[in-house]
Amino acid sequence: MTLEIIIETVFGVHGGARLDELRAALRGFLDLTTDPRFLAPILALGPDRIGSLPVFRRRVERVD
């Protein structure tokens, strides 16, 4: 429910295919960035270099 409120309030997306795509993209991004296996590289690389990882870039691009 919280994700739905964020999508509608912050992103201004209400229903339809666009909502479904954004929901899937955000869930994928959140799953990646909260996965304990991925947190170690995030901490090791730091915020400036994490963007160079292809798996991270792909998830960000889907949300963008």
Short mmCIF file of N, CA, C and O in Angstrom, two decimals:
data_model
loop_
_atom_site.label_atom_id
_atom_site.label_comp_id
_atom_site.label_asym_id
_atom_site.label_seq_id
_atom_site.Cartn_x
_atom_site.Cartn_y
_atom_site.Cartn_z
N MET A 1 0.82 -1.18 0.00
CA MET A 1 0.00 0.00 0.00
C MET A 1 0.87 1.26 0.00
O MET A 1 0.59 2.20 -0.72
N THR A 2 1.94 1.26 0.76
CA THR A 2 2.82 2.42 0.81
C THR A 2 3.42 2.72 -0.56
O THR A 2 3.49 3.88 -0.97
N LEU A 3 3.86 1.69 -1.27
CA LEU A 3 4.45 1.89 -2.60
C LEU A 3 3.41 2.52 -3.53
O LEU A 3 3.74 3.41 -4.32
N GLU A 4 2.17 2.08 -3.44
CA GLU A 4 1.11 2.65 -4.27
C GLU A 4 0.93 4.13 -3.98
O GLU A 4 0.78 4.94 -4.90
N ILE A 5 0.95 4.50 -2.73
CA ILE A 5 0.79 5.91 -2.34
C ILE A 5 1.96 6.73 -2.86
O ILE A 5 1.78 7.83 -3.39
N ILE A 6 3.17 6.20 -2.75
CA ILE A 6 4.35 6.91 -3.25
C ILE A 6 4.26 7.09 -4.76
O ILE A 6 4.53 8.18 -5.29
N ILE A 7 3.89 6.04 -5.47
CA ILE A 7 3.80 6.13 -6.93
C ILE A 7 2.78 7.19 -7.34
O ILE A 7 3.04 7.99 -8.24
N GLU A 8 1.64 7.19 -6.68
CA GLU A 8 0.61 8.16 -7.05
C GLU A 8 0.97 9.57 -6.61
O GLU A 8 0.78 10.53 -7.37
N THR A 9 1.49 9.73 -5.41
CA THR A 9 1.76 11.05 -4.87
C THR A 9 3.04 11.67 -5.43
O THR A 9 3.04 12.81 -5.89
N VAL A 10 4.12 10.92 -5.39
CA VAL A 10 5.42 11.46 -5.81
C VAL A 10 5.55 11.48 -7.33
O VAL A 10 5.99 12.46 -7.92
N PHE A 11 5.17 10.37 -7.96
CA PHE A 11 5.36 10.26 -9.40
C PHE A 11 4.14 10.71 -10.20
O PHE A 11 4.22 10.90 -11.41
N GLY A 12 2.99 10.84 -9.54
CA GLY A 12 1.79 11.30 -10.22
C GLY A 12 1.21 10.32 -11.22
O GLY A 12 0.56 10.71 -12.18
N VAL A 13 1.46 9.04 -10.99
CA VAL A 13 0.96 8.01 -11.90
C VAL A 13 -0.25 7.35 -11.25
O VAL A 13 -0.19 6.89 -10.12
N HIS A 14 -1.36 7.32 -11.99
CA HIS A 14 -2.62 6.78 -11.45
C HIS A 14 -3.19 5.74 -12.42
O HIS A 14 -3.80 6.09 -13.42
N GLY A 15 -2.98 4.47 -12.12
CA GLY A 15 -3.59 3.39 -12.89
C GLY A 15 -2.97 3.14 -14.25
O GLY A 15 -2.13 3.90 -14.73
N GLY A 16 -3.39 2.04 -14.84
CA GLY A 16 -2.98 1.70 -16.20
C GLY A 16 -1.63 1.00 -16.28
O GLY A 16 -1.01 0.66 -15.28
N ALA A 17 -1.22 0.80 -17.52
CA ALA A 17 0.03 0.09 -17.80
C ALA A 17 1.24 0.84 -17.24
O ALA A 17 2.20 0.22 -16.79
N ARG A 18 1.18 2.15 -17.29
CA ARG A 18 2.31 2.95 -16.78
C ARG A 18 2.52 2.70 -15.29
O ARG A 18 3.65 2.59 -14.83
N LEU A 19 1.43 2.59 -14.54
CA LEU A 19 1.51 2.29 -13.11
C LEU A 19 2.13 0.91 -12.89
O LEU A 19 3.00 0.74 -12.05
N ASP A 20 1.69 -0.06 -13.67
CA ASP A 20 2.22 -1.42 -13.53
C ASP A 20 3.71 -1.47 -13.82
O ASP A 20 4.47 -2.12 -13.11
N GLU A 21 4.14 -0.77 -14.86
CA GLU A 21 5.57 -0.75 -15.21
C GLU A 21 6.40 -0.08 -14.13
O GLU A 21 7.47 -0.56 -13.77
N LEU A 22 5.92 1.04 -13.63
CA LEU A 22 6.66 1.77 -12.59
C LEU A 22 6.70 0.96 -11.30
O LEU A 22 7.74 0.90 -10.64
N ARG A 23 5.60 0.32 -10.95
CA ARG A 23 5.56 -0.51 -9.75
C ARG A 23 6.61 -1.62 -9.85
O ARG A 23 7.38 -1.86 -8.91
N ALA A 24 6.66 -2.31 -10.99
CA ALA A 24 7.62 -3.39 -11.18
C ALA A 24 9.06 -2.87 -11.13
O ALA A 24 9.94 -3.49 -10.53
N ALA A 25 9.30 -1.72 -11.76
CA ALA A 25 10.65 -1.14 -11.77
C ALA A 25 11.09 -0.75 -10.36
O ALA A 25 12.22 -1.02 -9.96
N LEU A 26 10.20 -0.11 -9.62
CA LEU A 26 10.55 0.30 -8.26
C LEU A 26 10.76 -0.89 -7.34
O LEU A 26 11.68 -0.90 -6.53
N ARG A 27 9.91 -1.91 -7.48
CA ARG A 27 10.09 -3.11 -6.65
C ARG A 27 11.42 -3.78 -6.97
O ARG A 27 12.13 -4.23 -6.07
N GLY A 28 11.77 -3.86 -8.25
CA GLY A 28 13.05 -4.45 -8.63
C GLY A 28 14.22 -3.67 -8.05
O GLY A 28 15.19 -4.24 -7.56
N PHE A 29 14.13 -2.36 -8.11
CA PHE A 29 15.19 -1.51 -7.57
C PHE A 29 15.30 -1.66 -6.05
O PHE A 29 16.38 -1.81 -5.50
N LEU A 30 14.15 -1.64 -5.38
CA LEU A 30 14.14 -1.79 -3.93
C LEU A 30 14.64 -3.17 -3.50
O LEU A 30 15.38 -3.29 -2.53
N ASP A 31 14.25 -4.19 -4.24
CA ASP A 31 14.73 -5.55 -3.93
C ASP A 31 16.25 -5.62 -4.04
O ASP A 31 16.92 -6.21 -3.20
N LEU A 32 16.79 -5.01 -5.08
CA LEU A 32 18.24 -5.02 -5.29
C LEU A 32 18.97 -4.27 -4.19
O LEU A 32 19.94 -4.76 -3.62
N THR A 33 18.49 -3.08 -3.88
CA THR A 33 19.22 -2.23 -2.93
C THR A 33 18.99 -2.60 -1.47
O THR A 33 19.67 -2.07 -0.60
N THR A 34 18.07 -3.49 -1.20
CA THR A 34 17.89 -3.96 0.18
C THR A 34 18.34 -5.40 0.36
O THR A 34 18.22 -5.94 1.46
N ASP A 35 18.86 -6.00 -0.69
CA ASP A 35 19.36 -7.38 -0.63
C ASP A 35 20.70 -7.39 0.10
O ASP A 35 21.64 -6.70 -0.32
N PRO A 36 20.81 -8.14 1.19
CA PRO A 36 22.07 -8.16 1.95
C PRO A 36 23.28 -8.55 1.10
O PRO A 36 24.38 -8.07 1.35
N ARG A 37 23.08 -9.35 0.06
CA ARG A 37 24.21 -9.74 -0.81
C ARG A 37 24.70 -8.56 -1.64
O ARG A 37 25.84 -8.54 -2.08
N PHE A 38 23.86 -7.59 -1.88
CA PHE A 38 24.24 -6.43 -2.68
C PHE A 38 24.71 -5.27 -1.82
O PHE A 38 25.40 -4.38 -2.30
N LEU A 39 24.36 -5.28 -0.55
CA LEU A 39 24.75 -4.17 0.33
C LEU A 39 26.26 -4.08 0.53
O LEU A 39 26.80 -2.98 0.62
N ALA A 40 26.94 -5.21 0.58
CA ALA A 40 28.40 -5.18 0.75
C ALA A 40 29.09 -4.43 -0.39
O ALA A 40 29.91 -3.54 -0.14
N PRO A 41 28.76 -4.74 -1.67
CA PRO A 41 29.38 -3.96 -2.75
C PRO A 41 29.00 -2.48 -2.71
O PRO A 41 29.82 -1.62 -3.03
N ILE A 42 27.78 -2.17 -2.31
CA ILE A 42 27.37 -0.77 -2.22
C ILE A 42 28.26 -0.04 -1.21
O ILE A 42 28.78 1.04 -1.48
N LEU A 43 28.45 -0.66 -0.07
CA LEU A 43 29.27 -0.04 0.96
C LEU A 43 30.74 0.02 0.55
O LEU A 43 31.43 0.99 0.83
N ALA A 44 31.21 -1.03 -0.12
CA ALA A 44 32.62 -1.07 -0.53
C ALA A 44 32.92 -0.06 -1.64
O ALA A 44 33.95 0.60 -1.63
N LEU A 45 32.02 0.05 -2.61
CA LEU A 45 32.26 0.95 -3.74
C LEU A 45 31.94 2.41 -3.40
O LEU A 45 32.55 3.32 -3.93
N GLY A 46 30.98 2.61 -2.56
CA GLY A 46 30.56 3.96 -2.23
C GLY A 46 29.56 4.48 -3.25
O GLY A 46 29.41 3.94 -4.33
N PRO A 47 28.87 5.53 -2.90
CA PRO A 47 27.79 6.04 -3.75
C PRO A 47 28.24 6.56 -5.11
O PRO A 47 27.49 6.52 -6.07
N ASP A 48 29.47 7.04 -5.20
CA ASP A 48 29.93 7.58 -6.48
C ASP A 48 30.21 6.50 -7.52
O ASP A 48 29.98 6.70 -8.70
N ARG A 49 30.70 5.36 -7.06
CA ARG A 49 31.09 4.30 -8.00
C ARG A 49 30.02 3.23 -8.21
O ARG A 49 30.09 2.47 -9.16
N ILE A 50 29.02 3.17 -7.34
CA ILE A 50 27.99 2.14 -7.48
C ILE A 50 27.22 2.29 -8.79
O ILE A 50 26.78 1.32 -9.39
N GLY A 51 27.10 3.51 -9.26
CA GLY A 51 26.40 3.76 -10.52
C GLY A 51 27.07 3.15 -11.73
O GLY A 51 26.45 3.04 -12.79
N SER A 52 28.31 2.73 -11.60
CA SER A 52 29.00 2.12 -12.73
C SER A 52 28.69 0.63 -12.87
O SER A 52 29.00 0.03 -13.89
N LEU A 53 28.06 0.03 -11.86
CA LEU A 53 27.71 -1.39 -11.95
C LEU A 53 26.54 -1.56 -12.90
O LEU A 53 25.49 -0.93 -12.74
N PRO A 54 26.68 -2.43 -13.91
CA PRO A 54 25.60 -2.61 -14.89
C PRO A 54 24.26 -3.01 -14.26
O PRO A 54 23.21 -2.51 -14.67
N VAL A 55 24.28 -3.90 -13.28
CA VAL A 55 23.03 -4.34 -12.67
C VAL A 55 22.33 -3.17 -11.98
O VAL A 55 21.11 -3.04 -12.04
N PHE A 56 23.08 -2.30 -11.37
CA PHE A 56 22.52 -1.13 -10.70
C PHE A 56 21.99 -0.14 -11.74
O PHE A 56 20.89 0.39 -11.62
N ARG A 57 22.78 0.11 -12.78
CA ARG A 57 22.41 1.05 -13.84
C ARG A 57 21.10 0.64 -14.50
O ARG A 57 20.24 1.48 -14.77
N ARG A 58 20.96 -0.65 -14.81
CA ARG A 58 19.75 -1.14 -15.47
C ARG A 58 18.52 -0.88 -14.61
O ARG A 58 17.48 -0.46 -15.12
N ARG A 59 18.64 -1.11 -13.32
CA ARG A 59 17.49 -0.90 -12.43
C ARG A 59 17.14 0.59 -12.34
O ARG A 59 15.97 0.96 -12.35
N VAL A 60 18.15 1.43 -12.26
CA VAL A 60 17.90 2.87 -12.20
C VAL A 60 17.26 3.35 -13.50
O VAL A 60 16.31 4.14 -13.48
N GLU A 61 17.75 2.87 -14.63
CA GLU A 61 17.20 3.28 -15.92
C GLU A 61 15.73 2.89 -16.07
O GLU A 61 14.95 3.64 -16.64
N ARG A 62 15.36 1.73 -15.55
CA ARG A 62 13.96 1.31 -15.62
C ARG A 62 13.07 2.27 -14.84
O ARG A 62 11.97 2.59 -15.25
N VAL A 63 13.56 2.72 -13.68
CA VAL A 63 12.78 3.65 -12.86
C VAL A 63 12.74 5.03 -13.52
O VAL A 63 11.69 5.67 -13.57
N ASP A 64 13.87 5.47 -14.05
CA ASP A 64 13.93 6.77 -14.72
C ASP A 64 12.97 6.80 -15.90
O ASP A 64 12.31 7.73 -16.18
#
